[in-house]
Amino acid sequence: MPEQEDSTAKVKTTFDPNILQDLLPLYYKRLFPHKQFYRWMSYGRSESSVFSNREFSFTLQDDIYIRYQSFETQQELEREICSKVPFKIDIGAVYNIRPKDHRGSTAVQPVQRELVFDIDMTDYDDIRTCCNEANVCQLCWKFMAIACRVLDEALREDFGFDHLLWVFSGRRGIHCWVSDKSARHLDTAARSAIAQYLNVLISGGEGTTSRVIIHDEMHHSVKRAYRIVAPLFEEICLEDQKIFGTPEGVKKLLALVQDQAVRAEIEKRLALVPCDSKSVWQEFIGYFEDMRKSGNSSRYRRYKFIGEEAILAFTYPRLDINVTKGFNHLLKSPFCVHPKTGKVCIPFNPNLASKFDPTDVPTITDLLNEVNTFDEKNTVEGEENRSKIKDYKKTSMFKGTVIFEEFLRKLEQTFKGKAVALSDMKMEF
């Protein structure tokens, strides 16, 4: 529908956090995808109590925190969201009882939960030079795009998961919700095993970067990750971030070499080259190439994969594995509005993660302005043309909602007809 695309105003406004409380009622009433959200959380009613036993947490204005909420229907959840107007909605686990009844029970246990991943840009502060803390730009977003590709391929190819929802966190990171039934029913030990499998980085200690250790040969999952990150290493680390262009950056590179004598030899060679990232990197790799050519195989064997280890150390995803391991860990819901930035936590296509621009994500102010602009253009002689176009389709949030719809369509194909079977099992004669 071209007219909808033309109607989306591209003029970005500066978000004022002080007016969020005034804008959220309109957002929840007109733009939040309540129906699609329920379709996701209810999983087609293919399992008993999968929605009614789900925990939702609301953070209200002034940091009032309400946990252990649960709802019976889409209408009840929507009514509560529009009534309480939460600044943040967190999604928890599905329990063996309704979470709202937890005070009267001594045996509250989580029974299922999406397998979730949380990647935060602040965990890259030791290697990114363009931004720090909560700030993010298109240059450091490339680290997020790499993380998305590496994890998406690993989760699909190594574990056979199909239903992954990738969401921008609204400020400085990304979340992944693995919603396959097999993933939702993993126990804590299995979640921990998957988290550890994907977490190949080893902490390098204070003031150094994390390390990757490859022994006699590269594991197939590490080899696949290397295939993804290696072609981007020069562009991101040497050109964009210029990681080794400072003494601190050089120190982080040298810290990857454990042998003090070898490290000292490299340090002497690096002192003779220009202090720019490309020259430092070429000299670093050149040292080990000379070692290989020297014929000292026993010495070189320890550093056979030093190039690959270094590239992975500076590009591999930095996971918050505690989020993944925790069965009942709360995670911010898609389509929330970040209270500091005003940006919406919108789903994105993992295959196009490199084209996603976090600085261009619409704020709640932008979205409501886009709705008003569309409606004004479709007002005829002072009377609004009451079309059937949903409000979110009038905005730049439309693309993210389409991605969510496509995710739901594929997910729902896996349990088509199971809701009917479940209903038949519950029939009393």
XYZ file of C-alpha atoms in Angstrom:
429
model
C 0.000 0.000 0.000
C 2.067 2.941 -1.251
C -0.156 5.525 0.344
C 0.776 4.153 3.779
C 4.497 4.370 3.068
C 4.167 7.952 1.858
C 2.207 8.892 4.944
C 4.958 7.940 7.402
C 6.670 11.114 8.509
C 10.441 10.758 8.514
C 11.086 13.869 10.567
C 12.455 12.678 13.911
C 11.616 14.565 17.072
C 13.649 14.834 20.257
C 12.116 12.610 22.898
C 11.251 14.144 26.260
C 11.041 11.436 28.986
C 8.893 13.759 31.110
C 5.898 13.385 28.784
C 6.052 9.580 28.511
C 3.248 9.201 31.069
C 1.017 11.314 28.820
C 1.859 9.412 25.622
C 1.711 5.809 26.867
C -2.105 5.661 27.237
C -2.429 6.555 23.535
C 0.310 4.127 22.549
C -1.238 1.188 24.410
C -4.691 1.989 23.108
C -3.812 2.623 19.468
C -0.471 1.027 18.618
C 0.531 -1.820 20.949
C -0.220 -5.119 19.109
C -2.380 -6.703 21.847
C -3.895 -9.371 19.611
C -0.569 -10.551 18.179
C 1.025 -10.441 21.625
C -1.676 -12.747 22.970
C -1.271 -15.102 20.001
C 2.390 -15.454 20.905
C 1.948 -15.904 24.656
C -0.982 -18.340 24.287
C 0.757 -20.537 21.676
C -2.565 -21.281 20.024
C -3.836 -22.754 23.316
C -1.925 -25.872 22.277
C -0.929 -26.545 25.905
C -3.042 -26.352 29.026
C -2.763 -23.083 31.022
C 0.165 -21.848 28.932
C -1.239 -18.302 28.990
C -3.084 -18.171 32.308
C -0.034 -19.481 34.209
C 2.400 -17.014 32.608
C 3.971 -14.343 34.796
C 3.884 -10.726 33.625
C 5.611 -7.945 35.488
C 4.757 -4.233 35.206
C 7.055 -1.374 36.109
C 4.899 1.684 36.684
C 5.802 5.337 36.966
C 8.222 6.154 39.818
C 9.656 2.614 39.609
C 6.661 0.915 41.192
C 7.263 -2.767 40.463
C 4.421 -5.315 40.265
C 5.385 -8.979 39.858
C 3.453 -12.249 39.656
C 0.606 -10.948 37.535
C -1.342 -13.384 35.397
C -4.397 -13.156 33.188
C -7.063 -15.465 31.815
C -7.788 -13.809 28.465
C -6.384 -11.376 25.928
C -9.082 -8.882 26.917
C -8.095 -9.025 30.585
C -4.405 -8.457 29.817
C -5.190 -5.631 27.401
C -7.532 -3.987 29.896
C -4.876 -4.144 32.629
C -2.145 -2.748 30.371
C -4.345 0.150 29.272
C -5.439 0.756 32.859
C -2.068 0.597 34.623
C -0.075 2.078 31.691
C 3.246 0.365 32.580
C 6.522 2.070 31.716
C 7.894 -1.430 31.147
C 6.411 -4.900 30.683
C 8.565 -7.907 31.546
C 7.756 -11.470 30.565
C 8.504 -14.300 32.975
C 8.044 -18.055 32.997
C 4.950 -20.235 32.817
C 4.385 -21.728 36.287
C 2.605 -24.804 37.588
C -0.020 -22.496 39.117
C -1.351 -19.059 38.311
C 1.358 -16.615 39.445
C -1.247 -14.324 41.008
C -2.036 -17.196 43.414
C 1.595 -17.742 44.427
C 1.177 -16.438 47.990
C -1.116 -19.280 48.917
C 1.134 -22.002 47.544
C 4.379 -23.500 48.820
C 5.196 -25.385 45.629
C 5.478 -22.694 42.937
C 7.690 -23.979 40.123
C 8.423 -22.643 36.630
C 7.531 -25.304 34.078
C 8.380 -23.658 30.782
C 10.002 -20.551 29.370
C 11.350 -19.347 26.040
C 15.093 -19.807 25.709
C 16.290 -16.202 25.785
C 19.501 -14.367 24.946
C 20.473 -10.834 25.924
C 23.379 -8.998 24.294
C 24.207 -5.564 25.676
C 26.456 -3.051 23.938
C 28.094 -2.050 27.228
C 29.790 -5.465 27.237
C 31.729 -4.236 24.192
C 33.071 -1.131 25.933
C 36.512 -2.728 26.202
C 36.826 -2.892 22.402
C 34.588 -0.216 20.887
C 36.022 3.283 20.615
C 33.163 5.138 18.904
C 30.785 5.107 21.903
C 30.580 3.921 25.494
C 28.044 3.102 28.201
C 24.435 3.506 26.977
C 25.352 5.154 23.670
C 25.181 3.303 20.375
C 25.804 4.272 16.747
C 25.853 2.540 13.372
C 29.557 1.735 13.748
C 29.318 -0.225 16.993
C 25.961 -1.686 15.940
C 28.039 -3.860 13.571
C 29.079 -5.873 16.635
C 25.377 -6.522 17.317
C 24.795 -7.546 13.699
C 27.655 -10.061 13.948
C 26.292 -11.411 17.247
C 22.880 -11.861 15.697
C 24.238 -13.790 12.702
C 26.536 -16.026 14.774
C 23.853 -16.958 17.320
C 21.038 -17.306 14.796
C 23.010 -19.790 12.703
C 24.238 -21.728 15.747
C 20.779 -22.035 17.278
C 19.256 -23.197 13.994
C 22.025 -25.476 12.735
C 23.410 -26.949 15.962
C 20.189 -27.219 17.985
C 17.507 -27.374 15.293
C 15.483 -24.414 16.574
C 13.274 -22.674 13.999
C 11.244 -20.013 15.779
C 13.567 -17.197 16.820
C 12.282 -13.693 17.488
C 15.004 -11.007 17.428
C 14.136 -7.720 19.109
C 15.938 -4.390 19.510
C 16.000 -3.620 23.242
C 15.102 0.053 22.784
C 18.502 1.463 23.688
C 21.765 -0.452 23.405
C 21.227 -4.145 22.788
C 19.260 -7.029 21.363
C 17.167 -9.881 22.725
C 16.448 -13.252 21.163
C 13.376 -15.317 22.101
C 13.612 -18.964 21.011
C 9.991 -20.082 21.051
C 10.098 -23.674 19.799
C 8.273 -26.070 22.127
C 11.480 -28.056 22.643
C 13.266 -24.858 23.715
C 10.480 -23.734 26.056
C 10.545 -27.031 27.933
C 14.312 -27.170 28.504
C 15.277 -27.547 32.147
C 17.867 -25.369 33.898
C 20.725 -27.794 33.236
C 19.991 -27.867 29.499
C 19.752 -24.073 29.319
C 23.081 -23.786 31.101
C 24.639 -26.302 28.705
C 23.467 -24.349 25.652
C 24.649 -21.059 27.169
C 28.093 -22.521 27.900
C 28.306 -24.094 24.440
C 27.723 -20.715 22.800
C 29.915 -18.761 25.209
C 33.401 -19.408 23.808
C 34.959 -16.267 25.292
C 37.126 -16.628 28.397
C 37.544 -13.631 30.662
C 40.978 -12.094 30.225
C 41.041 -10.299 33.554
C 40.944 -6.649 34.517
C 42.062 -4.258 31.767
C 42.320 -6.960 29.091
C 39.907 -8.298 26.537
C 38.365 -11.770 26.660
C 40.183 -14.658 24.996
C 39.296 -17.599 22.785
C 41.366 -20.776 23.060
C 41.476 -23.201 20.125
C 43.304 -26.454 20.776
C 44.336 -28.981 18.103
C 41.503 -28.083 15.717
C 38.577 -25.683 15.511
C 35.198 -26.979 16.667
C 32.673 -26.819 13.846
C 30.595 -24.157 15.617
C 33.681 -21.979 16.199
C 34.715 -22.546 12.587
C 31.272 -21.372 11.421
C 31.466 -18.290 13.656
C 34.939 -17.520 12.309
C 33.640 -17.785 8.747
C 31.078 -15.093 9.616
C 33.322 -12.683 11.519
C 36.660 -12.948 9.673
C 35.615 -11.017 6.528
C 34.348 -8.171 8.744
C 37.271 -7.960 11.165
C 39.339 -5.428 9.210
C 36.401 -3.133 8.513
C 35.010 -3.152 12.046
C 38.044 -3.539 14.299
C 40.866 -1.980 12.289
C 39.061 0.728 10.291
C 35.913 1.694 12.230
C 37.094 1.178 15.802
C 40.882 1.426 15.274
C 41.201 -0.828 18.315
C 45.001 -1.163 18.159
C 45.666 2.518 17.484
C 46.375 3.314 21.142
C 48.793 1.848 23.711
C 45.768 0.461 25.600
C 44.566 -1.325 22.465
C 47.995 -2.783 21.777
C 48.137 -4.010 25.367
C 44.828 -5.886 24.856
C 46.208 -7.547 21.737
C 49.423 -8.569 23.487
C 47.431 -9.982 26.407
C 46.225 -12.732 24.075
C 49.788 -14.128 24.092
C 50.352 -16.048 27.324
C 54.101 -16.677 26.990
C 55.908 -13.666 28.497
C 59.044 -14.134 26.367
C 57.046 -14.266 23.140
C 54.986 -11.288 24.247
C 58.156 -9.285 24.915
C 59.545 -10.110 21.444
C 56.299 -8.975 19.780
C 56.241 -5.820 21.862
C 59.741 -4.908 20.610
C 58.657 -5.403 16.987
C 55.483 -3.364 17.457
C 57.526 -0.472 18.864
C 59.144 -0.125 15.410
C 55.917 0.161 13.364
C 53.497 3.088 12.996
C 50.934 3.162 15.805
C 47.882 2.499 13.677
C 45.622 -0.521 13.887
C 46.405 -2.017 10.487
C 50.184 -1.770 10.920
C 50.030 -3.220 14.437
C 47.844 -6.109 13.289
C 50.028 -6.913 10.273
C 53.157 -6.942 12.427
C 51.446 -9.116 15.050
C 50.397 -11.706 12.459
C 53.753 -11.355 10.699
C 55.610 -12.360 13.856
C 53.815 -15.727 14.023
C 54.206 -16.273 10.293
C 57.953 -15.830 10.746
C 57.793 -18.295 13.638
C 56.087 -20.843 11.390
C 58.682 -20.413 8.640
C 61.535 -20.807 11.139
C 60.846 -24.519 11.375
C 60.435 -24.523 15.166
C 57.272 -26.609 15.012
C 56.971 -27.289 18.747
C 57.042 -23.569 19.532
C 54.698 -22.660 16.698
C 52.176 -25.390 17.566
C 51.053 -23.412 20.594
C 50.216 -20.437 18.368
C 48.854 -22.248 15.326
C 45.460 -20.540 15.652
C 46.584 -17.236 17.202
C 45.172 -15.222 14.273
C 41.790 -16.909 14.495
C 41.770 -16.626 18.288
C 42.490 -12.897 18.135
C 39.838 -12.205 15.502
C 37.233 -14.138 17.491
C 38.274 -12.473 20.756
C 37.448 -9.051 19.321
C 34.275 -9.974 17.400
C 32.535 -12.994 18.961
C 29.193 -12.283 20.720
C 29.452 -11.209 24.344
C 26.578 -13.050 26.006
C 24.983 -12.432 29.358
C 24.776 -16.163 30.017
C 22.951 -15.721 33.335
C 19.913 -14.464 31.428
C 19.940 -17.615 29.288
C 20.584 -19.997 32.182
C 17.881 -18.551 34.432
C 14.598 -20.419 34.024
C 12.468 -17.703 35.596
C 14.492 -14.682 34.523
C 12.312 -11.721 33.525
C 13.014 -10.071 30.166
C 11.556 -6.927 28.658
C 8.674 -7.555 26.293
C 8.799 -6.711 22.593
C 6.922 -3.496 21.717
C 7.690 -1.886 25.073
C 8.758 1.759 24.988
C 12.159 2.405 26.531
C 11.557 5.063 29.217
C 14.909 6.824 28.625
C 15.025 6.881 24.814
C 11.315 6.620 23.999
C 12.224 4.051 21.344
C 10.050 1.022 20.761
C 11.503 -2.470 21.245
C 10.763 -3.597 17.721
C 11.465 -6.988 16.120
C 13.946 -7.053 13.238
C 14.989 -9.537 10.588
C 18.216 -11.319 11.646
C 19.179 -11.742 7.985
C 19.141 -7.952 7.613
C 20.662 -7.093 10.996
C 23.558 -5.238 9.349
C 21.065 -2.888 7.662
C 19.173 -2.176 10.901
C 19.875 1.346 12.184
C 19.363 1.729 15.958
C 19.594 5.514 15.632
C 16.612 5.509 13.266
C 14.232 3.485 15.441
C 11.036 5.507 15.961
C 10.181 6.962 19.335
C 6.699 6.947 20.791
C 6.481 10.654 19.893
C 7.374 9.915 16.262
C 4.773 7.158 16.033
C 1.912 9.198 17.430
C 2.859 12.092 15.145
C 2.824 9.698 12.182
C -0.687 8.539 13.077
C -1.882 12.136 13.332
C -0.230 13.041 10.017
C -1.881 10.109 8.280
C -5.289 10.932 9.745
C -4.991 14.600 8.775
C -4.186 13.664 5.186
C -7.225 11.417 5.114
C -9.631 13.977 6.528
C -12.241 15.029 3.999
C -14.024 18.352 4.514
C -13.370 18.342 8.224
C -14.511 14.753 8.733
C -12.027 11.968 9.219
C -12.274 9.200 6.683
C -12.802 6.222 9.004
C -10.857 3.631 7.057
C -10.209 0.117 8.277
C -6.457 0.700 8.323
C -5.044 -0.169 11.714
C -3.123 2.610 13.405
C 0.222 0.761 13.514
C 0.053 0.438 9.709
C 0.127 4.227 9.509
C 3.539 4.347 11.179
C 7.175 3.328 10.764
C 6.500 0.579 13.330
C 4.641 -1.287 10.594
C 7.743 -3.150 9.346
C 8.552 -4.489 12.830
C 4.948 -5.628 13.271
C 5.045 -7.447 9.926
C 8.179 -9.311 11.079
C 6.341 -10.256 14.285
C 3.327 -11.443 12.259
C 5.536 -13.601 10.043
C 7.207 -15.103 13.117
C 3.754 -15.915 14.546
C 2.477 -17.380 11.262
C 5.350 -19.871 11.084
C 5.094 -20.651 14.791
C 1.343 -21.292 14.618
C 1.776 -23.782 11.789
C 3.538 -26.087 14.249
C 0.536 -26.460 16.549
C -2.352 -26.070 14.110
C -5.208 -28.296 15.241
C -3.703 -28.997 18.653
C -5.963 -26.495 20.392
C -9.001 -28.434 19.180
C -7.501 -31.706 20.380
C -6.811 -30.177 23.778
C -10.397 -28.955 24.005
C -11.697 -32.437 23.165
C -9.548 -33.951 25.926
C -11.112 -31.581 28.433
C -14.704 -32.400 27.478
C -16.765 -34.029 30.180
C -19.377 -36.648 29.378
